[in-house]
Backbone as ProteinMPNN parsed JSONL, in Angstrom:
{"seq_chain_A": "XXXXXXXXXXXXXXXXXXXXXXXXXXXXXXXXXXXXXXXXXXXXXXXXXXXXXXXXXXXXXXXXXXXXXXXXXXXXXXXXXXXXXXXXXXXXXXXXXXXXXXXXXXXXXXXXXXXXXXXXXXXXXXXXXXXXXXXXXXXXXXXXXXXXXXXXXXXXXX", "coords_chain_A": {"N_chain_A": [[16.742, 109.022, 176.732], [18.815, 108.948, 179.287], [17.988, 108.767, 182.904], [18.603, 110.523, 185.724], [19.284, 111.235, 188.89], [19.14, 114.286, 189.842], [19.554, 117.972, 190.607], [17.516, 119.356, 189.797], [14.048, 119.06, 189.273], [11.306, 117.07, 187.774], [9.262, 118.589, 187.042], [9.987, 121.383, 187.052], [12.069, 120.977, 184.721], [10.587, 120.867, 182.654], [9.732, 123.249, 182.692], [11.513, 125.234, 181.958], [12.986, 123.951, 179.562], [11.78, 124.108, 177.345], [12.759, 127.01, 176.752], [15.574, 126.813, 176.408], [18.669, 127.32, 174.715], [19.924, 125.513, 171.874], [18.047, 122.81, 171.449], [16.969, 119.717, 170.136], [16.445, 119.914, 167.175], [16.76, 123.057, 166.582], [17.924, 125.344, 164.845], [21.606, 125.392, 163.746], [23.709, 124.094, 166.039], [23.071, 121.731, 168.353], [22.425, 120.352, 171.816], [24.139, 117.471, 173.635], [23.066, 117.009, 175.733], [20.562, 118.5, 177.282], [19.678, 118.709, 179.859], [21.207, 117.611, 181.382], [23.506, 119.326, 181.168], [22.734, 121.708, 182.362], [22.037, 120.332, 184.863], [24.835, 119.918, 185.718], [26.223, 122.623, 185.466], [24.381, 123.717, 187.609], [25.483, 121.606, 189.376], [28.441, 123.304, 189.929], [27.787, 125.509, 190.156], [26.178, 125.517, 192.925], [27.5, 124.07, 194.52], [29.822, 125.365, 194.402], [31.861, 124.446, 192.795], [34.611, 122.945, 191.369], [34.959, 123.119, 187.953], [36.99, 121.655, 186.613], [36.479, 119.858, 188.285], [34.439, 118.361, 187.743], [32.21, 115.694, 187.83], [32.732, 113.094, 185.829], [29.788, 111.565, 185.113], [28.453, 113.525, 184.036], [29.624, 114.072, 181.896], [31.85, 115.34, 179.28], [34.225, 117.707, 181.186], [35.052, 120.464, 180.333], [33.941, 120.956, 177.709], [31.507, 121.639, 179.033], [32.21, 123.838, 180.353], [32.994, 125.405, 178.285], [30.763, 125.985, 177.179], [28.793, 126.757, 179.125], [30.037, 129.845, 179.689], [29.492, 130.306, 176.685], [27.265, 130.91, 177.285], [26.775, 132.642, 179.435], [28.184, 134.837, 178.248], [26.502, 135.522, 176.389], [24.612, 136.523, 178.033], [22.121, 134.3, 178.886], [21.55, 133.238, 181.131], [20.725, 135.361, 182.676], [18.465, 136.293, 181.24], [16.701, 133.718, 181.267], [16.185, 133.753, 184.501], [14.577, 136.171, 184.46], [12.65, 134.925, 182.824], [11.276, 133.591, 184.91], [10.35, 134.781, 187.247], [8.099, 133.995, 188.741], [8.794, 131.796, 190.051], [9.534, 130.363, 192.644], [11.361, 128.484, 193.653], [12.857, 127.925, 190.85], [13.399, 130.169, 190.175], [15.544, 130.662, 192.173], [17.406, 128.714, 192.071], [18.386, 129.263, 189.54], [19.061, 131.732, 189.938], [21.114, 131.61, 191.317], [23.146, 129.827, 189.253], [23.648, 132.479, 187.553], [24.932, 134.354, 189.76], [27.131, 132.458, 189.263], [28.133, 133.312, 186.508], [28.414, 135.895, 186.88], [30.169, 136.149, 188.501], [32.26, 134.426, 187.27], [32.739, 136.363, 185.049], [33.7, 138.841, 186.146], [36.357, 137.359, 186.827], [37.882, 137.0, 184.454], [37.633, 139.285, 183.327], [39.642, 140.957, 184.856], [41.508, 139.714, 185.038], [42.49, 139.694, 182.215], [42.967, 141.875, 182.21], [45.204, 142.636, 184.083], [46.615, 140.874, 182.401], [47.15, 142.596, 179.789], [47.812, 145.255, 181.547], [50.824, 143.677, 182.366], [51.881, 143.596, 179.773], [52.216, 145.81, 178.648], [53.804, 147.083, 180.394], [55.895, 145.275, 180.081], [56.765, 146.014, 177.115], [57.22, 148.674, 177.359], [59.192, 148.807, 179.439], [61.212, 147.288, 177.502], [61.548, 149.359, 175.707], [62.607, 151.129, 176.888], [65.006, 150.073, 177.318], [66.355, 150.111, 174.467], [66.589, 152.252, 173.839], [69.58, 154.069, 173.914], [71.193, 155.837, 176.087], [72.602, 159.038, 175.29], [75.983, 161.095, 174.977], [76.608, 163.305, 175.985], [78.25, 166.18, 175.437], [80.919, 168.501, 176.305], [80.43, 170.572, 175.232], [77.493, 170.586, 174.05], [76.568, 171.003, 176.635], [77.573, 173.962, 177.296], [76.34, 175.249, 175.266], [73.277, 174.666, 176.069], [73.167, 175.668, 178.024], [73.893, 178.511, 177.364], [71.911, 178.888, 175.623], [69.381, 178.9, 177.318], [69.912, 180.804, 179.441], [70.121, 183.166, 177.731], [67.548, 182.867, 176.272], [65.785, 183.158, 178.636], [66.92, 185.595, 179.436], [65.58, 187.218, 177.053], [62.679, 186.705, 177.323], [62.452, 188.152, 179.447], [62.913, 191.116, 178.754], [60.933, 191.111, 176.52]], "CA_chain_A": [[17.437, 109.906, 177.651], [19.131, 108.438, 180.583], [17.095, 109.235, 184.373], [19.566, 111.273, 186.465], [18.382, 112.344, 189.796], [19.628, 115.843, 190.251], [18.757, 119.23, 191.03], [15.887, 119.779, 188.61], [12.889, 118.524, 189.875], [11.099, 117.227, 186.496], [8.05, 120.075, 186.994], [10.799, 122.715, 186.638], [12.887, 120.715, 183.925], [9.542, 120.803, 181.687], [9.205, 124.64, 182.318], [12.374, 125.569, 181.561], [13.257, 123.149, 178.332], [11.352, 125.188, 175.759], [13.489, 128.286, 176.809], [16.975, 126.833, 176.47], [19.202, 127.311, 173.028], [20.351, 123.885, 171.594], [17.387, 121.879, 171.308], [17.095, 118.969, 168.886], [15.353, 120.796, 165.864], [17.277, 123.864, 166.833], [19.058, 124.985, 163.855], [23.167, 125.563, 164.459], [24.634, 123.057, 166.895], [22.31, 121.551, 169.182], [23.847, 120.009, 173.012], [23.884, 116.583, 173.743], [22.162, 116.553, 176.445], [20.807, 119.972, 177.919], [19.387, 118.681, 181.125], [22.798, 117.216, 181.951], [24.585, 120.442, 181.451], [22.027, 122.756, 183.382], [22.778, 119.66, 186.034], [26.564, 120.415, 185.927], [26.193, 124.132, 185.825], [24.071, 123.848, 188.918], [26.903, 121.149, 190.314], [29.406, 124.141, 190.227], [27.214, 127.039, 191.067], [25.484, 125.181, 194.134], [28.621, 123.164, 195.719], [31.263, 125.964, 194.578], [32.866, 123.138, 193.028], [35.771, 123.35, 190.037], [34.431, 122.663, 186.504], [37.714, 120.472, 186.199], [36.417, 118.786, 189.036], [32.997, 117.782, 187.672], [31.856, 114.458, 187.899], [32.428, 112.197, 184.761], [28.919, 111.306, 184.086], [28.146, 114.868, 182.932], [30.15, 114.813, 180.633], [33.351, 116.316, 179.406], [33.641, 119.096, 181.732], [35.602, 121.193, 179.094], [32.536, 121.138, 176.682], [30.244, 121.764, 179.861], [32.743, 125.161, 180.622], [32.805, 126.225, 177.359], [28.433, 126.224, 176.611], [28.502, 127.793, 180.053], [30.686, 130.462, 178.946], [29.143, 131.146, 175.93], [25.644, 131.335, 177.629], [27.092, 133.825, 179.858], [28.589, 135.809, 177.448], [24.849, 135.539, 175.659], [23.485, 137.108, 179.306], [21.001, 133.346, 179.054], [20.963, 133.178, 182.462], [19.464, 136.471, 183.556], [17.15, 136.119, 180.537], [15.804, 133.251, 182.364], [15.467, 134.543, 185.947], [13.642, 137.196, 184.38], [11.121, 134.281, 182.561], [10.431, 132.655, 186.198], [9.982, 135.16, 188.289], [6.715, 133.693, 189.391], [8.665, 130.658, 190.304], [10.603, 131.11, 193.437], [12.636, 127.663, 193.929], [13.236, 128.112, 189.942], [14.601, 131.543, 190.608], [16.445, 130.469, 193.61], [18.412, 127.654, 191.435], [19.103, 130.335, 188.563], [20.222, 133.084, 190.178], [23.097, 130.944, 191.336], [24.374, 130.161, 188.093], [23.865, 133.304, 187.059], [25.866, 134.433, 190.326], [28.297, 132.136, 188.832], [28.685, 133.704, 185.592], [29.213, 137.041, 187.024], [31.831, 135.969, 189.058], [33.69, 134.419, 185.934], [32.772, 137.275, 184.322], [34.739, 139.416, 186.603], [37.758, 137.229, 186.883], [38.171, 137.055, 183.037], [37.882, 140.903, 182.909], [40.404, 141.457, 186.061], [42.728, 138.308, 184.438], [42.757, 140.36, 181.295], [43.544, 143.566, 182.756], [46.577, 142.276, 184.447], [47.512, 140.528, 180.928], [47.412, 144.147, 179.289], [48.931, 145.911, 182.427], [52.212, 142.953, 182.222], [52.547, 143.432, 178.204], [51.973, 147.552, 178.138], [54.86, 147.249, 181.132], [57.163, 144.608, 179.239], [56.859, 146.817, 175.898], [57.54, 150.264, 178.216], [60.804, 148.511, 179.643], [61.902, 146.83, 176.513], [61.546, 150.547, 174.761], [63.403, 151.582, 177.159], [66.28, 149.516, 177.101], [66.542, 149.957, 173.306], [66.964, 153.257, 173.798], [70.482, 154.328, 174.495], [71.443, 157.741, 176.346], [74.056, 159.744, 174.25], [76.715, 160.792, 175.884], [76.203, 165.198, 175.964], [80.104, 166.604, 175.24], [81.293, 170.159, 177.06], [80.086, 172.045, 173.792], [76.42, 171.461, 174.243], [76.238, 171.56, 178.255], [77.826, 175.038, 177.761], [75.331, 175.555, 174.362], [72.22, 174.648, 176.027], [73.207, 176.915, 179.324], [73.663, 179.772, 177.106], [70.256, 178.847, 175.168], [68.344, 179.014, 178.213], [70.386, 182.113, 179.457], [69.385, 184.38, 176.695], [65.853, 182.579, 176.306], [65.396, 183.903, 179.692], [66.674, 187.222, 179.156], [64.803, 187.125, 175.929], [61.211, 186.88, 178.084], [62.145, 189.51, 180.264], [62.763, 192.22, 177.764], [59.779, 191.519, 175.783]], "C_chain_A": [[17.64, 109.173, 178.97], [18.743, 109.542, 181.645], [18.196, 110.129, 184.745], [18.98, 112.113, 187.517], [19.373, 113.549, 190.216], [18.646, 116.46, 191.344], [17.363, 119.635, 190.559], [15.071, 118.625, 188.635], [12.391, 118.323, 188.091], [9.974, 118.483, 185.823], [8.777, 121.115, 186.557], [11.826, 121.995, 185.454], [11.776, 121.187, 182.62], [9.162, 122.278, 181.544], [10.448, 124.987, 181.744], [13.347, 124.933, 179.987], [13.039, 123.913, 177.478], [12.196, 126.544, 175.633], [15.145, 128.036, 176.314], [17.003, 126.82, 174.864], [19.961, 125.492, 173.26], [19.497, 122.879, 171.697], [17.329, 121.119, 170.483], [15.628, 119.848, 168.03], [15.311, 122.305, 165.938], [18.227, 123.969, 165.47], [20.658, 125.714, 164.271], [22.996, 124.003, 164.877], [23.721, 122.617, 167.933], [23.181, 120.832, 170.751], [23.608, 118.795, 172.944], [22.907, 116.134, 174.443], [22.115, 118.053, 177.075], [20.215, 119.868, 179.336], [20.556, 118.784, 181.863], [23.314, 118.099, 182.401], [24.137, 121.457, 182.079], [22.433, 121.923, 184.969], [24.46, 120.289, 185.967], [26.784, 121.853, 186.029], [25.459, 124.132, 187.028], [25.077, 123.08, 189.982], [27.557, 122.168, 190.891], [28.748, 125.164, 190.642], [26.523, 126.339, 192.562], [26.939, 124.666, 195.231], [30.096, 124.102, 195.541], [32.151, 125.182, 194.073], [33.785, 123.802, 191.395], [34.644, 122.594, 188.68], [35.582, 121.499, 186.281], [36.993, 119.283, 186.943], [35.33, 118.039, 188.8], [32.989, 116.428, 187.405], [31.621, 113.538, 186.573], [30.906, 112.263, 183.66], [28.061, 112.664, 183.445], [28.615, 115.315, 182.22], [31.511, 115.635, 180.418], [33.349, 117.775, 180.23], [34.352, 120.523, 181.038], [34.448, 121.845, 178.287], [31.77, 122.112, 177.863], [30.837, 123.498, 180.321], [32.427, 126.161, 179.858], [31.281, 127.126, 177.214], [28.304, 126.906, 177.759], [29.121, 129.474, 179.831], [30.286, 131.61, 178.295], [27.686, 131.689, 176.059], [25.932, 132.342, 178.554], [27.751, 135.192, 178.999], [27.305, 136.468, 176.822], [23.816, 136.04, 176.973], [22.033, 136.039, 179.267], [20.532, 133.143, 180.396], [20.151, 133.892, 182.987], [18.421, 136.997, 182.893], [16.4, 135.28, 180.971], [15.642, 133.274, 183.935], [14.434, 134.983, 185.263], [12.602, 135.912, 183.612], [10.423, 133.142, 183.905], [10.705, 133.516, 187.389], [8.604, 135.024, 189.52], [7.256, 132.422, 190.421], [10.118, 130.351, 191.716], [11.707, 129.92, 193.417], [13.448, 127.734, 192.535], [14.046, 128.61, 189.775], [15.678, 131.342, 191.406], [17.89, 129.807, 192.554], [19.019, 128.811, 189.831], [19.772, 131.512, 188.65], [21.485, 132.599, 190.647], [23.787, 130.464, 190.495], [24.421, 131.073, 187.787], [24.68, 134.63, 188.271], [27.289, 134.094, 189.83], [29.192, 132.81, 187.804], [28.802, 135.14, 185.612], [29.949, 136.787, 187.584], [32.751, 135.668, 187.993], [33.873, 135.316, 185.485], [34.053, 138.741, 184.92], [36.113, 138.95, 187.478], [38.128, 137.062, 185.671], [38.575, 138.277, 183.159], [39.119, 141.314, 184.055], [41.671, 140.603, 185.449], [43.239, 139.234, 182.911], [43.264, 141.488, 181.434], [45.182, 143.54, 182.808], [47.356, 141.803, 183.243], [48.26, 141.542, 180.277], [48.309, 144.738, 179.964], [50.683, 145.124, 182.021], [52.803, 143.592, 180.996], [52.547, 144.861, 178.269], [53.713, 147.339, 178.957], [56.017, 146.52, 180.359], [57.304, 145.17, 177.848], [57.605, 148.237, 176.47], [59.359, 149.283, 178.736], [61.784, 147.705, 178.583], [62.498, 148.04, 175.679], [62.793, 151.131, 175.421], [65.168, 151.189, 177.546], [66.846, 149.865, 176.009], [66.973, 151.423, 173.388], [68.377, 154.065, 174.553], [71.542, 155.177, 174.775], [72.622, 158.226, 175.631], [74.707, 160.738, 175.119], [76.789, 162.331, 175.199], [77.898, 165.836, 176.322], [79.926, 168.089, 176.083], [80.409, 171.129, 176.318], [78.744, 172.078, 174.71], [75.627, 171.317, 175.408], [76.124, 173.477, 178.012], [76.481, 175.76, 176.294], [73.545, 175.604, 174.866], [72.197, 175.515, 177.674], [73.191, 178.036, 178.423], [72.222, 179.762, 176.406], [69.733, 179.244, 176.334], [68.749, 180.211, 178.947], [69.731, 183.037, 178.611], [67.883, 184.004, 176.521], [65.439, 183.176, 177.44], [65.458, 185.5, 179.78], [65.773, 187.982, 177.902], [63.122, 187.378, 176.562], [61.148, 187.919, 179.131], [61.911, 190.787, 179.25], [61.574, 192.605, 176.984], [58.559, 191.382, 176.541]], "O_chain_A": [[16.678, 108.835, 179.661], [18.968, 110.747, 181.537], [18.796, 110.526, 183.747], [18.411, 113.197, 187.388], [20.332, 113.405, 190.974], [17.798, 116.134, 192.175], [16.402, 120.167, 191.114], [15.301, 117.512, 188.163], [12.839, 119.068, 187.219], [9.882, 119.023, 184.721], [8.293, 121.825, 185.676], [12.685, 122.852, 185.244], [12.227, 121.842, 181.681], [8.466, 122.67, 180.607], [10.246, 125.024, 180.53], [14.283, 125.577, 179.512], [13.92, 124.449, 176.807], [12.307, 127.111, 174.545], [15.837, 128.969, 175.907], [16.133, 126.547, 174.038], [20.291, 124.742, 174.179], [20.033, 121.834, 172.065], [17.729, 121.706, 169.477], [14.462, 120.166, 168.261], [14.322, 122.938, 165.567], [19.008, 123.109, 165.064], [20.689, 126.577, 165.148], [22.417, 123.071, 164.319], [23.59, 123.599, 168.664], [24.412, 120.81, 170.784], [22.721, 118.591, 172.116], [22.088, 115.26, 174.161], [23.11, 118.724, 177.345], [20.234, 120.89, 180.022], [20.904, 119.638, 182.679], [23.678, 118.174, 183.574], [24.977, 122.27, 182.465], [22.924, 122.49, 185.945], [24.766, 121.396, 186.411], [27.666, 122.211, 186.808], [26.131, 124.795, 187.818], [25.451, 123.558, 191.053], [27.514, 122.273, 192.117], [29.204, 125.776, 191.608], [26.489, 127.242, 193.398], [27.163, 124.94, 196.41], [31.145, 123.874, 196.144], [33.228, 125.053, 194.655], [33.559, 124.773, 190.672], [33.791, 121.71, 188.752], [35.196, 120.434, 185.798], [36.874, 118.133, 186.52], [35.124, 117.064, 189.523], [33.879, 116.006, 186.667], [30.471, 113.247, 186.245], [30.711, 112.609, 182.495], [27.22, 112.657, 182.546], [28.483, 116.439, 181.735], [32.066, 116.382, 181.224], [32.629, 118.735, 179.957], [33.964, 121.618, 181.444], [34.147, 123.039, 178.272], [31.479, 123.271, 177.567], [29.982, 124.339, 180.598], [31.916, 127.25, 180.123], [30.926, 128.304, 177.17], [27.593, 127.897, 177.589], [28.216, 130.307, 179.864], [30.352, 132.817, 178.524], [27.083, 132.505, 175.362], [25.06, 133.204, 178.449], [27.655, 136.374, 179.33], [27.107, 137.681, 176.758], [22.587, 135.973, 176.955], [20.945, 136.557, 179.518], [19.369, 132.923, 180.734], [19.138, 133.559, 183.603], [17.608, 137.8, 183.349], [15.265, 135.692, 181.212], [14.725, 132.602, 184.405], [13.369, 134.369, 185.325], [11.456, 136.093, 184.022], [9.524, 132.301, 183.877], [11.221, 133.059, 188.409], [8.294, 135.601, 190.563], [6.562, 132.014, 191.352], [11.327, 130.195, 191.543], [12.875, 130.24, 193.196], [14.666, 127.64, 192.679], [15.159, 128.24, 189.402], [16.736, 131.941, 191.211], [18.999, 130.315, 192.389], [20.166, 128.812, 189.386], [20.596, 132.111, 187.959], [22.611, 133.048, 190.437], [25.009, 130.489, 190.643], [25.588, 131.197, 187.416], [24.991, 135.718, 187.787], [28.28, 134.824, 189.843], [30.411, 132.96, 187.89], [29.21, 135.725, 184.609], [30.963, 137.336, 187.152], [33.761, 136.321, 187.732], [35.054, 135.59, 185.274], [34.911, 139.343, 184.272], [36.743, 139.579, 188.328], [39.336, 136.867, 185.808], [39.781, 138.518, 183.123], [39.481, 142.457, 183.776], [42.802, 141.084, 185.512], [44.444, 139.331, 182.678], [44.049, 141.991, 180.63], [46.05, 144.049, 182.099], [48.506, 142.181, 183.016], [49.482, 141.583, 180.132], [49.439, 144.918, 179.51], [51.584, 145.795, 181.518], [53.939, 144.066, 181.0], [53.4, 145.111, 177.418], [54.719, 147.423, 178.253], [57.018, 147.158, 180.036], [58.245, 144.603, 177.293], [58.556, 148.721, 175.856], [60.43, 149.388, 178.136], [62.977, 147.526, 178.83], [63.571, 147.964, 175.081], [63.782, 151.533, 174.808], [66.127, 151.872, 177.906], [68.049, 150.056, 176.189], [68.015, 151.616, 172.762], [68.233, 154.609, 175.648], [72.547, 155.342, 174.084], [73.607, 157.497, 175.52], [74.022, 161.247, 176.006], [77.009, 162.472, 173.996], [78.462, 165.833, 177.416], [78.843, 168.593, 176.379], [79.851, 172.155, 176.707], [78.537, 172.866, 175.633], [74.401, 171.424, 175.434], [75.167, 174.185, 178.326], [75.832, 176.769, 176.572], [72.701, 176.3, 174.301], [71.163, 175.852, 178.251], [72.249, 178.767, 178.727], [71.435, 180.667, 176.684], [69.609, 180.465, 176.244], [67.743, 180.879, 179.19], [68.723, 183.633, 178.992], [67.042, 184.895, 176.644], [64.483, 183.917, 177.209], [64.597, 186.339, 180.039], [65.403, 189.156, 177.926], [62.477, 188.328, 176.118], [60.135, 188.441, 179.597], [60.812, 191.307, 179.058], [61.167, 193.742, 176.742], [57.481, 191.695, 176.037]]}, "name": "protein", "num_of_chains": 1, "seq": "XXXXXXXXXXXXXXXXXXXXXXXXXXXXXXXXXXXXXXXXXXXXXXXXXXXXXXXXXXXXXXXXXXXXXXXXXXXXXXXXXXXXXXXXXXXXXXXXXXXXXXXXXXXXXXXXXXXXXXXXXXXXXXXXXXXXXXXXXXXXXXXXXXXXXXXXXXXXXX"}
């Protein structure tokens, strides 16, 4: 395993290791490197920085979006807060990715909204184009005045 001085002190890399998914002898898909990508998820949650913009040696930052992603989707983050609450700089450094991944979380859901809203609206004005007004002759102007004439006198009487 190549050194890498980061964020993660090695005292807190060694508590937190046994907790993460994707370990070698993990069955599924294991990560390449899972220090790395807790480094690069702390990159972007600590410096605010773009995931495009991440720094080479961590790695495709594509991959490093995705596994973040799907560990937010998997609520991993605020499963570990909650296993280091004893451990305050621990906590400190996890609640800001897991800051992070509610913020994605509610620009996905707000990005999706607007998707829905556009397509409900471009289906509603397409319908209504397709639909094309018919052109109401003398007869049943003077047919649907006397309908509603007698329908009216019709509700008085009874």
């Amino acid at each position: 395993m190549q050194k890498f001085n980061g964020v993660l002190q090695d005292a807190q890399w060694e508590k937190l290791e046994p907790l993460l998914v994707g370990r070698p002898g993990d069955s599924g898909m294991s990560g390449r490197d899972n220090r790395m990508f807790m480094e690069a998820v702390l990159w972007v949650a600590l410096k605010s920085g773009s995931w495009s913009n991440l720094s080479p040696e961590f790695g495709r930052w594509r991959t490093s979006y995705m596994r973040f992603r799907r560990w937010t989707k998997a609520d991993v983050w605020r499963r570990l807060c909650d296993s280091f609450a004893d451990d305050q700089e621990l906590l400190t450094l996890l609640s800001a990715i897991t800051q992070l991944g509610d913020e994605h979380t509610r620009q996905n859901t707000e990005r999706s909204i607007r998707r829905t809203n556009i397509k409900m609206y471009d289906r509603a004005l397409a319908s209504s184009r397709r639909v094309v007004p018919q052109q109401i002759s003398g007869d049943e102007h003077a047919s649907s005045w006397v309908w509603l004439v007698s329908n009216d006198a019709q509700k008085e009487m009874g």
